[in-house]
mmCIF file of C-alpha atoms and ligand atoms in Angstrom:
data_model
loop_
_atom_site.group_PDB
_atom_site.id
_atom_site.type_symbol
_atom_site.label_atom_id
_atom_site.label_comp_id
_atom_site.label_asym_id
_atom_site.label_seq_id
_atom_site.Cartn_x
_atom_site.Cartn_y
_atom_site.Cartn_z
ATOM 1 C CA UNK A 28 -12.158 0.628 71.703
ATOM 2 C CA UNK A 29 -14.753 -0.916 69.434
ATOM 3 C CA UNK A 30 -15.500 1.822 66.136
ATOM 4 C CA UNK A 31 -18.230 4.317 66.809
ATOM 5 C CA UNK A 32 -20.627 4.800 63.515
ATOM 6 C CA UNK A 33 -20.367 8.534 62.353
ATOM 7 C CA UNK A 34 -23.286 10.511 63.392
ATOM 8 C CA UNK A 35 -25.432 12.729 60.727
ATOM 9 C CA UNK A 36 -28.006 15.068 61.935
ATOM 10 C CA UNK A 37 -28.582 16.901 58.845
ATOM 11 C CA UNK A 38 -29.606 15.827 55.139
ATOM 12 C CA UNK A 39 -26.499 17.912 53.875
ATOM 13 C CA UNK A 40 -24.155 15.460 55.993
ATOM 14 C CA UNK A 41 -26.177 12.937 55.141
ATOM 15 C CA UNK A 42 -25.845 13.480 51.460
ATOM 16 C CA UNK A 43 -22.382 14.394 51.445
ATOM 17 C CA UNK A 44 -21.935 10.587 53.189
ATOM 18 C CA UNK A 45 -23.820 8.855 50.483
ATOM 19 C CA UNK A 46 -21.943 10.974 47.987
ATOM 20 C CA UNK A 47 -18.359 9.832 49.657
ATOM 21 C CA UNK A 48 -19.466 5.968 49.184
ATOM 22 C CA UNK A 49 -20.934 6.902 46.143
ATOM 23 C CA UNK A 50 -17.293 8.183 44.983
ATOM 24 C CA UNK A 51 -15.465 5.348 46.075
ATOM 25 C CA UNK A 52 -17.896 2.392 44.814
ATOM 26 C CA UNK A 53 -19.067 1.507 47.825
ATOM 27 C CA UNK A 54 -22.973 -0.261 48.082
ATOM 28 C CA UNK A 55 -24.766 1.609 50.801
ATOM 29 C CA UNK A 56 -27.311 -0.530 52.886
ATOM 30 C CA UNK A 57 -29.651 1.406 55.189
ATOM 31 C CA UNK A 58 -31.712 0.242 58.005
ATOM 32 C CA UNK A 59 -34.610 2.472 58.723
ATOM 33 C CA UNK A 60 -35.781 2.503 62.423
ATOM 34 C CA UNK A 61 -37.587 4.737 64.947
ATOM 35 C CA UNK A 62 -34.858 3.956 67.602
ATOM 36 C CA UNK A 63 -35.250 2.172 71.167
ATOM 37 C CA UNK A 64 -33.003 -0.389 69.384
ATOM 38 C CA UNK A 65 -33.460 -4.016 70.718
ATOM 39 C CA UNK A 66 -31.699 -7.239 69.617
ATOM 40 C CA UNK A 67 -34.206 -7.507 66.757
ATOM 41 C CA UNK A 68 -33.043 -3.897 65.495
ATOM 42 C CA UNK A 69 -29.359 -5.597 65.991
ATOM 43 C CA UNK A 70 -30.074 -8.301 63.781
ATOM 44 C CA UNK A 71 -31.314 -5.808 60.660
ATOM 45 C CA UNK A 72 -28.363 -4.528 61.343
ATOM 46 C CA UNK A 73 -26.160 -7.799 61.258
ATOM 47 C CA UNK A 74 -28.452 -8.548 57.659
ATOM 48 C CA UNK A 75 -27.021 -4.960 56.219
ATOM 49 C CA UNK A 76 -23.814 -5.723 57.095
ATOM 50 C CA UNK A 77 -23.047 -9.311 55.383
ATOM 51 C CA UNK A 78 -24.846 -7.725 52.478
ATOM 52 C CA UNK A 79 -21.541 -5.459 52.376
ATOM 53 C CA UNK A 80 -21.037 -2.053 51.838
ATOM 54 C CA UNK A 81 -21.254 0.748 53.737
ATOM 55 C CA UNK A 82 -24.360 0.066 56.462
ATOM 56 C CA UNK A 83 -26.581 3.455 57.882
ATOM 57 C CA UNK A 84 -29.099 3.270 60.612
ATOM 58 C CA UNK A 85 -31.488 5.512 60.520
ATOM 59 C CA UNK A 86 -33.223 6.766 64.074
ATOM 60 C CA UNK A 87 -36.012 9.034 63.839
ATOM 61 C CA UNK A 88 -39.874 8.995 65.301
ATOM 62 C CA UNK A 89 -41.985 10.010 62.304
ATOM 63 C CA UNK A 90 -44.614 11.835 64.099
ATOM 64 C CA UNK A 91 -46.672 11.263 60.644
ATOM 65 C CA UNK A 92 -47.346 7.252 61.504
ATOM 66 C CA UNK A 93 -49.004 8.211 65.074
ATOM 67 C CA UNK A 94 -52.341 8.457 65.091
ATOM 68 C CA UNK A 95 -53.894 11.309 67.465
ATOM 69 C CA UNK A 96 -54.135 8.895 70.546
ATOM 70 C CA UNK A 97 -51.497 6.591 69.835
ATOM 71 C CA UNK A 98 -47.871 6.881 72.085
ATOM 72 C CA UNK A 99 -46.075 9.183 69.801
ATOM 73 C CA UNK A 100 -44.937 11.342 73.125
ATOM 74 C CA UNK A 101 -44.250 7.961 74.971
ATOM 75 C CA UNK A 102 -42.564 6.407 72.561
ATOM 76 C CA UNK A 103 -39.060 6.124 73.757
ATOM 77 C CA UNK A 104 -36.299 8.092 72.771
ATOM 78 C CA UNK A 105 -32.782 6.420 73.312
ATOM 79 C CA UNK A 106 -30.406 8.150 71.586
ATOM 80 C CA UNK A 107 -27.464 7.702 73.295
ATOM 81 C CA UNK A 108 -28.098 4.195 74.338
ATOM 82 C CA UNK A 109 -28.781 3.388 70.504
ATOM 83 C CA UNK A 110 -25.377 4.757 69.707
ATOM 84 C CA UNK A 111 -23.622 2.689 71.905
ATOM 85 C CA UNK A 112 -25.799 -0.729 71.167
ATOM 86 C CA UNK A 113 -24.760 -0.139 67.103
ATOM 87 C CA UNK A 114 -20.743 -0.018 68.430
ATOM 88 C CA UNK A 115 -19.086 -3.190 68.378
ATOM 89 C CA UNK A 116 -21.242 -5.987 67.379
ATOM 90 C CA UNK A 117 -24.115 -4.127 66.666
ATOM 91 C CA UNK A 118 -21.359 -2.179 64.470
ATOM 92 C CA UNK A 119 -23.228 0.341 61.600
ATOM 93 C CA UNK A 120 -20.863 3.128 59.787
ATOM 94 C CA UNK A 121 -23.299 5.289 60.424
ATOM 95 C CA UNK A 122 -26.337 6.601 61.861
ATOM 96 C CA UNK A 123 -28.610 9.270 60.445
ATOM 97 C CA UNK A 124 -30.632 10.394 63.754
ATOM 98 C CA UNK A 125 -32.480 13.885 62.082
ATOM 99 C CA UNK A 126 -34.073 16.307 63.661
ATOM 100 C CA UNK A 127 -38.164 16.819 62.535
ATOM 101 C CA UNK A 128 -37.133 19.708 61.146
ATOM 102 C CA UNK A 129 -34.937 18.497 58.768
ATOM 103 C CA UNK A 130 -37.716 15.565 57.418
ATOM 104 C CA UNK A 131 -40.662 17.328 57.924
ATOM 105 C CA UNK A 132 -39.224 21.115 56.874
ATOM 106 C CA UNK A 133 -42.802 23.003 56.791
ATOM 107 C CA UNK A 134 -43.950 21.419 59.608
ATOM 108 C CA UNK A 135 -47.392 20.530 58.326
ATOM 109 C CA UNK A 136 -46.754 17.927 55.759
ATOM 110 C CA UNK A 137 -48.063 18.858 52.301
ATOM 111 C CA UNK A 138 -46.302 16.285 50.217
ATOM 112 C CA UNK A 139 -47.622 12.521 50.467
ATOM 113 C CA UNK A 140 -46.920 9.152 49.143
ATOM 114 C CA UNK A 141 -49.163 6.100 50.021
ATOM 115 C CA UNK A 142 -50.062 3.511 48.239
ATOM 116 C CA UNK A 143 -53.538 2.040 47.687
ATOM 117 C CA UNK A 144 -55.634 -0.843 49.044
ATOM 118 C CA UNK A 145 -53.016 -3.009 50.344
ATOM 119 C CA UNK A 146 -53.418 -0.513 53.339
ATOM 120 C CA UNK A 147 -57.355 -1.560 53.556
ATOM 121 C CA UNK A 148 -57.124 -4.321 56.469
ATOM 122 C CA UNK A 149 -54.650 -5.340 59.455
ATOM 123 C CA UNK A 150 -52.837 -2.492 61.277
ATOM 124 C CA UNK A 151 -54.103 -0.022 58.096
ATOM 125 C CA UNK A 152 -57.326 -0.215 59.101
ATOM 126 C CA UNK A 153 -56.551 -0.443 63.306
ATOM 127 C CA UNK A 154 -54.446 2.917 62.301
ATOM 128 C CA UNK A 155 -56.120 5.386 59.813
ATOM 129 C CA UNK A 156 -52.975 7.055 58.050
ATOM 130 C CA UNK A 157 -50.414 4.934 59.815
ATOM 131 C CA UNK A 158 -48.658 3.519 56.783
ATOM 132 C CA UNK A 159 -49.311 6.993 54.688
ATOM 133 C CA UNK A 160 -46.583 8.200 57.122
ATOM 134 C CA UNK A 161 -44.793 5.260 56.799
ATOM 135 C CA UNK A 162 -44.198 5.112 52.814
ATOM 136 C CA UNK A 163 -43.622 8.639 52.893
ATOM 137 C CA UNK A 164 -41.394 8.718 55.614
ATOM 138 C CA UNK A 165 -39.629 5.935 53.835
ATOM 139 C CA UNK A 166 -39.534 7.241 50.357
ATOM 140 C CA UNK A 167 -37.900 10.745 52.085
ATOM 141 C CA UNK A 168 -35.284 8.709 53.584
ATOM 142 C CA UNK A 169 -34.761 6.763 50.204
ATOM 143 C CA UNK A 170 -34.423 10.001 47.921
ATOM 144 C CA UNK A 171 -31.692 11.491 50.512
ATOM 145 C CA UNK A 172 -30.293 8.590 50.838
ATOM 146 C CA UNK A 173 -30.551 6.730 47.716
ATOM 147 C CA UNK A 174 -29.410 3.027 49.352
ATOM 148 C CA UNK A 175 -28.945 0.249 47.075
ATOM 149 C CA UNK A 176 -30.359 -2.186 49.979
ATOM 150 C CA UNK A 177 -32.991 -1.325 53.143
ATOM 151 C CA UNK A 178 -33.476 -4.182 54.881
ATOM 152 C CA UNK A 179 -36.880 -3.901 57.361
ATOM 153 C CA UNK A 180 -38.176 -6.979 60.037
ATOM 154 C CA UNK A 181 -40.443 -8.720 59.042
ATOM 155 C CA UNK A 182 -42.231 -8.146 62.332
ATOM 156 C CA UNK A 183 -44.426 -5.525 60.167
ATOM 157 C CA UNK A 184 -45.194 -7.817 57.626
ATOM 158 C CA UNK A 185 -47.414 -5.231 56.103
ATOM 159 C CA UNK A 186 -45.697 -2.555 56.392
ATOM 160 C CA UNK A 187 -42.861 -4.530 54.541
ATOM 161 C CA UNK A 188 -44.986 -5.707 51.399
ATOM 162 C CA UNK A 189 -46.313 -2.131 51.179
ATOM 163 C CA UNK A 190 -42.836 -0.684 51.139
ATOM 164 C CA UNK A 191 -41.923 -3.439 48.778
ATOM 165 C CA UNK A 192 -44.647 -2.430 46.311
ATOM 166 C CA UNK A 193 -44.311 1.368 47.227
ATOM 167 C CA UNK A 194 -40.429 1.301 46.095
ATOM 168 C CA UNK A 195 -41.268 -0.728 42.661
ATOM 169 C CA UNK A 196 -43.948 1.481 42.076
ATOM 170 C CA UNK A 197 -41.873 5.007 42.571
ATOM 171 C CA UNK A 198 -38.651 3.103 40.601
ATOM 172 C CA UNK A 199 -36.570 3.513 43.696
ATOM 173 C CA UNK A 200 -33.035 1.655 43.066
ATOM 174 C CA UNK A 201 -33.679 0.212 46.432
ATOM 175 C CA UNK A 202 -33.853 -3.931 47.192
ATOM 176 C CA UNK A 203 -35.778 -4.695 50.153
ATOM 177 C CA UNK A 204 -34.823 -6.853 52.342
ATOM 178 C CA UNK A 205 -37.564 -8.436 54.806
ATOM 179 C CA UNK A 206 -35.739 -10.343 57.910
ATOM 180 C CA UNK A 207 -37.763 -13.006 60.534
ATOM 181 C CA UNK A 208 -38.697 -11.912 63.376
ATOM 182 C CA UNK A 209 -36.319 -11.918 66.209
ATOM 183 C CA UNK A 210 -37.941 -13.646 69.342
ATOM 184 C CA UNK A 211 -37.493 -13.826 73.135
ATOM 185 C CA UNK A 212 -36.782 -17.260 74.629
ATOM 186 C CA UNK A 213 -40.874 -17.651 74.979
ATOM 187 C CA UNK A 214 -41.674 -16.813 72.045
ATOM 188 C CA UNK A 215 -42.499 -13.388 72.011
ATOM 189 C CA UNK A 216 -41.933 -11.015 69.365
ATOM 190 C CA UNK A 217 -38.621 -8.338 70.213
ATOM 191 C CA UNK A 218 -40.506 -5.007 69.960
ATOM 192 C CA UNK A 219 -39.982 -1.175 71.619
ATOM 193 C CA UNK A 220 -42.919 -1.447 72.902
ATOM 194 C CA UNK A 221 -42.640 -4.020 75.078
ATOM 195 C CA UNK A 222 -41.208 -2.084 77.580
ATOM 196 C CA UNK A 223 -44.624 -0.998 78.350
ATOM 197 C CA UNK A 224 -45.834 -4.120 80.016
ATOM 198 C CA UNK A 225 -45.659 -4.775 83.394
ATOM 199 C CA UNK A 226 -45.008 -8.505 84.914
ATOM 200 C CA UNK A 227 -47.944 -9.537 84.180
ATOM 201 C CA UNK A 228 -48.775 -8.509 81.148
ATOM 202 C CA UNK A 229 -45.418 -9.922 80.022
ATOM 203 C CA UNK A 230 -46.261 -13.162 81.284
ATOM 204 C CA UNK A 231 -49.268 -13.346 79.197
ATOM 205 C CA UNK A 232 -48.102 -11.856 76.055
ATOM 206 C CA UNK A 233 -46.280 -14.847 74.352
ATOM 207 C CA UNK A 234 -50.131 -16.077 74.068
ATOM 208 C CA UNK A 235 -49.692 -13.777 70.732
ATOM 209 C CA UNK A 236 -46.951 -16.090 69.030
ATOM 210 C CA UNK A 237 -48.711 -19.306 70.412
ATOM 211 C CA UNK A 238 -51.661 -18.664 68.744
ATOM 212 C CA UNK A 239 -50.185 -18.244 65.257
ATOM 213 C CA UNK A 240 -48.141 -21.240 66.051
ATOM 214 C CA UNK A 241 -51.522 -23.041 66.747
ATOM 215 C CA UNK A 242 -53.239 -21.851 63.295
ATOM 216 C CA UNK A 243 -50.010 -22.630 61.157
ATOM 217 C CA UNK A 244 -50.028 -26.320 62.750
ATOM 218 C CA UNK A 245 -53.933 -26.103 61.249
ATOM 219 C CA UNK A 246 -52.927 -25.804 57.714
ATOM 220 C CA UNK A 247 -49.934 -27.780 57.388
ATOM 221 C CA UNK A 248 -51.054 -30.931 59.505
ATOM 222 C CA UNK A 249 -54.824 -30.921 59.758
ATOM 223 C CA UNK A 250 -55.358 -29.199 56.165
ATOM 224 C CA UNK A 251 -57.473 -26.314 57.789
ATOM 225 C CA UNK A 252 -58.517 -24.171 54.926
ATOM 226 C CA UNK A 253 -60.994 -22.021 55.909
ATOM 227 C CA UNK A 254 -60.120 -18.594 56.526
ATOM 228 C CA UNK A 255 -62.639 -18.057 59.470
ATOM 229 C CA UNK A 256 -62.149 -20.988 61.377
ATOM 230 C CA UNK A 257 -58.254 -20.159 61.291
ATOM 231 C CA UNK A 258 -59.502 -16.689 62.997
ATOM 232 C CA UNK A 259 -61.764 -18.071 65.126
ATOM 233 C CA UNK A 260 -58.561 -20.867 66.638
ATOM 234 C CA UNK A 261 -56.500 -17.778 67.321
ATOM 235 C CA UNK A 262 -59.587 -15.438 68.582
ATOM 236 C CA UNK A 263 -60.429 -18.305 71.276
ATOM 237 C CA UNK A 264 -56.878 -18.609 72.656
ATOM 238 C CA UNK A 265 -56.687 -14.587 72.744
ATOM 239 C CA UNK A 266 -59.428 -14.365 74.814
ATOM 240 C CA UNK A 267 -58.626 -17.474 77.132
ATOM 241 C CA UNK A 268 -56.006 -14.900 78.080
ATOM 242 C CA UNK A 269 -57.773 -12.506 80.575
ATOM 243 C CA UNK A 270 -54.914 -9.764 80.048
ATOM 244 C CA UNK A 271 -55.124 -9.745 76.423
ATOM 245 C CA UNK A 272 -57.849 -7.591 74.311
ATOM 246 C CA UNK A 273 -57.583 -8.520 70.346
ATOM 247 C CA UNK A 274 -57.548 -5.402 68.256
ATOM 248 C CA UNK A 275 -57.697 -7.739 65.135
ATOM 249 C CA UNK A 276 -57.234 -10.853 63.759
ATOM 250 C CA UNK A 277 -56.383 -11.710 60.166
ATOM 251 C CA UNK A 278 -55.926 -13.719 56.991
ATOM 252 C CA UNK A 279 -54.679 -12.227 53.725
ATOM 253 C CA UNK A 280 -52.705 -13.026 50.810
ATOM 254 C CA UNK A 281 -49.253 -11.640 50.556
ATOM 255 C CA UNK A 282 -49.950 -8.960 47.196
ATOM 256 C CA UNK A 283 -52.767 -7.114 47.692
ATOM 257 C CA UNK A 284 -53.363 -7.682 51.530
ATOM 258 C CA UNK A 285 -56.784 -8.952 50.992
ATOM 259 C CA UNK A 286 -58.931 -10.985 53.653
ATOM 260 C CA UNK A 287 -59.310 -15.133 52.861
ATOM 261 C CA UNK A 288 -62.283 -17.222 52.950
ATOM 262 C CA UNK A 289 -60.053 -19.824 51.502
ATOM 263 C CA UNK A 290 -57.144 -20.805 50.964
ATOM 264 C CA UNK A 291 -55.430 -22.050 48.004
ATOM 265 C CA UNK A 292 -52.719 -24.926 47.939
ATOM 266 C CA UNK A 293 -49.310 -23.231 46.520
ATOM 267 C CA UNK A 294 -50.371 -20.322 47.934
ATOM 268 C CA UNK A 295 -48.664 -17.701 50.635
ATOM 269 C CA UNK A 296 -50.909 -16.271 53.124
ATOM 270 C CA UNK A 297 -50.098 -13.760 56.186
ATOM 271 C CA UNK A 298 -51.544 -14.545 59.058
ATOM 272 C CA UNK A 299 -51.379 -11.206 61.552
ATOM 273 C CA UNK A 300 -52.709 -9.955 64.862
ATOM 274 C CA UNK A 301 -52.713 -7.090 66.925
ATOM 275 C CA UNK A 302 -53.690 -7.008 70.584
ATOM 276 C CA UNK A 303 -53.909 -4.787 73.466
ATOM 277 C CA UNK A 304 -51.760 -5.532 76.847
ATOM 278 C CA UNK A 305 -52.890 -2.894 79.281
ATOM 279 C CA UNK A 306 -51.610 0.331 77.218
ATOM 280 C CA UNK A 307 -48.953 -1.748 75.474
ATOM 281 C CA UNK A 308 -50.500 -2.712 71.703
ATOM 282 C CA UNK A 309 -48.632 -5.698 70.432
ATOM 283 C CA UNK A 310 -48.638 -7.087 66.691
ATOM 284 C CA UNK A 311 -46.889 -10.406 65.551
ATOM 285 C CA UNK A 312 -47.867 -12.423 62.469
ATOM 286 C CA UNK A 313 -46.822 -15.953 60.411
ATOM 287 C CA UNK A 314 -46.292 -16.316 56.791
ATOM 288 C CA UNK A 315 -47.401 -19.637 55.769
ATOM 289 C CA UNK A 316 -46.921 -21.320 52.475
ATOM 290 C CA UNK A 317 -49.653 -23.442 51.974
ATOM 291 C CA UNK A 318 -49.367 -27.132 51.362
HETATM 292 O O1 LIG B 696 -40.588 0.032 61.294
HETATM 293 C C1 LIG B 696 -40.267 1.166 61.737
HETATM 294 O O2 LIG B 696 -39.515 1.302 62.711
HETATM 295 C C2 LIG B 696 -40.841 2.412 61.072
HETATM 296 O O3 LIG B 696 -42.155 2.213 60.668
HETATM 297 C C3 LIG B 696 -39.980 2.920 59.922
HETATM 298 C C4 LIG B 696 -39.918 1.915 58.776
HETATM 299 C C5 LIG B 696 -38.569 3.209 60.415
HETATM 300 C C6 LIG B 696 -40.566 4.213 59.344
HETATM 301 O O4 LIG B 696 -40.627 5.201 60.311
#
């Protein structure tokens, strides 16, 4: 019977954990996620694990990072299926699955952390609020939990830099840990929310990844340096792709999330994109050091 991670509802258990651990020396690495766990997910987990320790998964939709349209109610809820993946292989010593009451204990949120301007562009400006919900979400789970080591995919490139500079910024006595992203055979990016598409848009979504591939080739064999151009490569093979509507398309450097007219040799740049398939909104990205 392969072991079955303990299962804390409650931010009593939940601290009583971390305080066992605590007692006997143990490092605790968390890996925050919102559930639906694919291989991707499995792989965080894999990361926490060789770091050593004790590993916790966290599963909980934060209602706070949904925007009033966006698939909060659809977003898929897999409890029991997460359980089992995160036996076994997938094998966490615990997961932390709380109720909203127990996160968000007033209901209406009156208590905020976000952090400033690196927000401004990319999904933070596609999402109003998104990653204020996200950092405070986070920094919640990082006061009850007080891990030595999250480790997040770098999937959400921004998301990760923002957490990054939100944890240094509070003095959490957190590491972060940013992993690649985790990739079907074609090339698409592992995310929840491809379980939306249907055969066709699945068919046309690896168009995303190509893309990217196409601009990185840009700077490190032709020398492209020019921050448009490299936006206007990727927007042209987007729309060659009759399923596929582009929310955005971006170049920024990797501190303050800023857009690029240029880029500098030494330099690391992020080069993300977010795009609608039917209902399904995709994002994906490259981080490119610059020749
Ligand atoms: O990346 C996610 O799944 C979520 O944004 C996170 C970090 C778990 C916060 O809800």
């Amino acid at each position: 019977m392969p072991a079955s991670p303990k299962i804390l509802t409650t931010l009593d258990q939940a601290r009583i954990w971390r305080a066992e651990a605590r007692t006997r020396g143990e490092k605790v690495v968390m890996v925050p996620t919102m559930g639906a766990l694919h291989d991707g997910h499995l792989e965080l987990v894999r990361t926490a694990r060789a770091e050593g320790g004790r590993v916790i998964v966290s599963i909980f939709v934060n209602p706070t990072q949904f925007g009033p349209n966006e698939d909060f109610d659809a977003y898929p809820r897999t409890l029991a299926e997460d359980v089992q993946k995160l036996q076994g292989d997938g094998c966490c010593d615990a997961v932390f699955a709380p109720a909203p009451t127990e996160m968000y204990p007033f209901g209406t949120n009156r208590t905020w952390v976000s952090v400033d301007r690196l927000g401004d562009h990319l999904c933070g400006a596609a999402r109003p609020g998104h990653f204020k919900g996200v950092t405070t979400v986070v920094a919640r789970l990082f006061t009850i939990l007080t891990p030595d080591v999250a480790v997040f995919g770098l999937k959400d490139a921004q998301q990760f830099f923002i957490l990054k500079r939100m944890s240094q910024e509070m003095g959490f006595a957190t590491r972060l840990v940013g992993v690649p992203t985790v990739r079907e055979v074609d090339g698409l990016a592992m995310s929840s929310r491809n379980r939306y598409l249907n055969p066709s848009e699945r068919a046309a979504a690896p168009v995303l990844y190509q893309s990217l591939q196409a601009a990185q080739r840009s700077i490190l064999k032709n020398g492209e340096r020019d921050g448009h151009q490299i936006i206007a490569q990727i927007e042209g093979l987007l729309a060659a792709e009759p399923t596929c509507r582009r929310d955005y398309v971006s170049v920024v450097d990797t501190q303050e999330m800023q857009p690029l007219v240029s880029l500098e040799s030494g330099s690391t740049v992020l080069i993300a994109l977010a795009a609608y398939f039917g209902p399904a909104r995709l994002i994906d990205n490259v981080i490119v050091d610059v020749p």
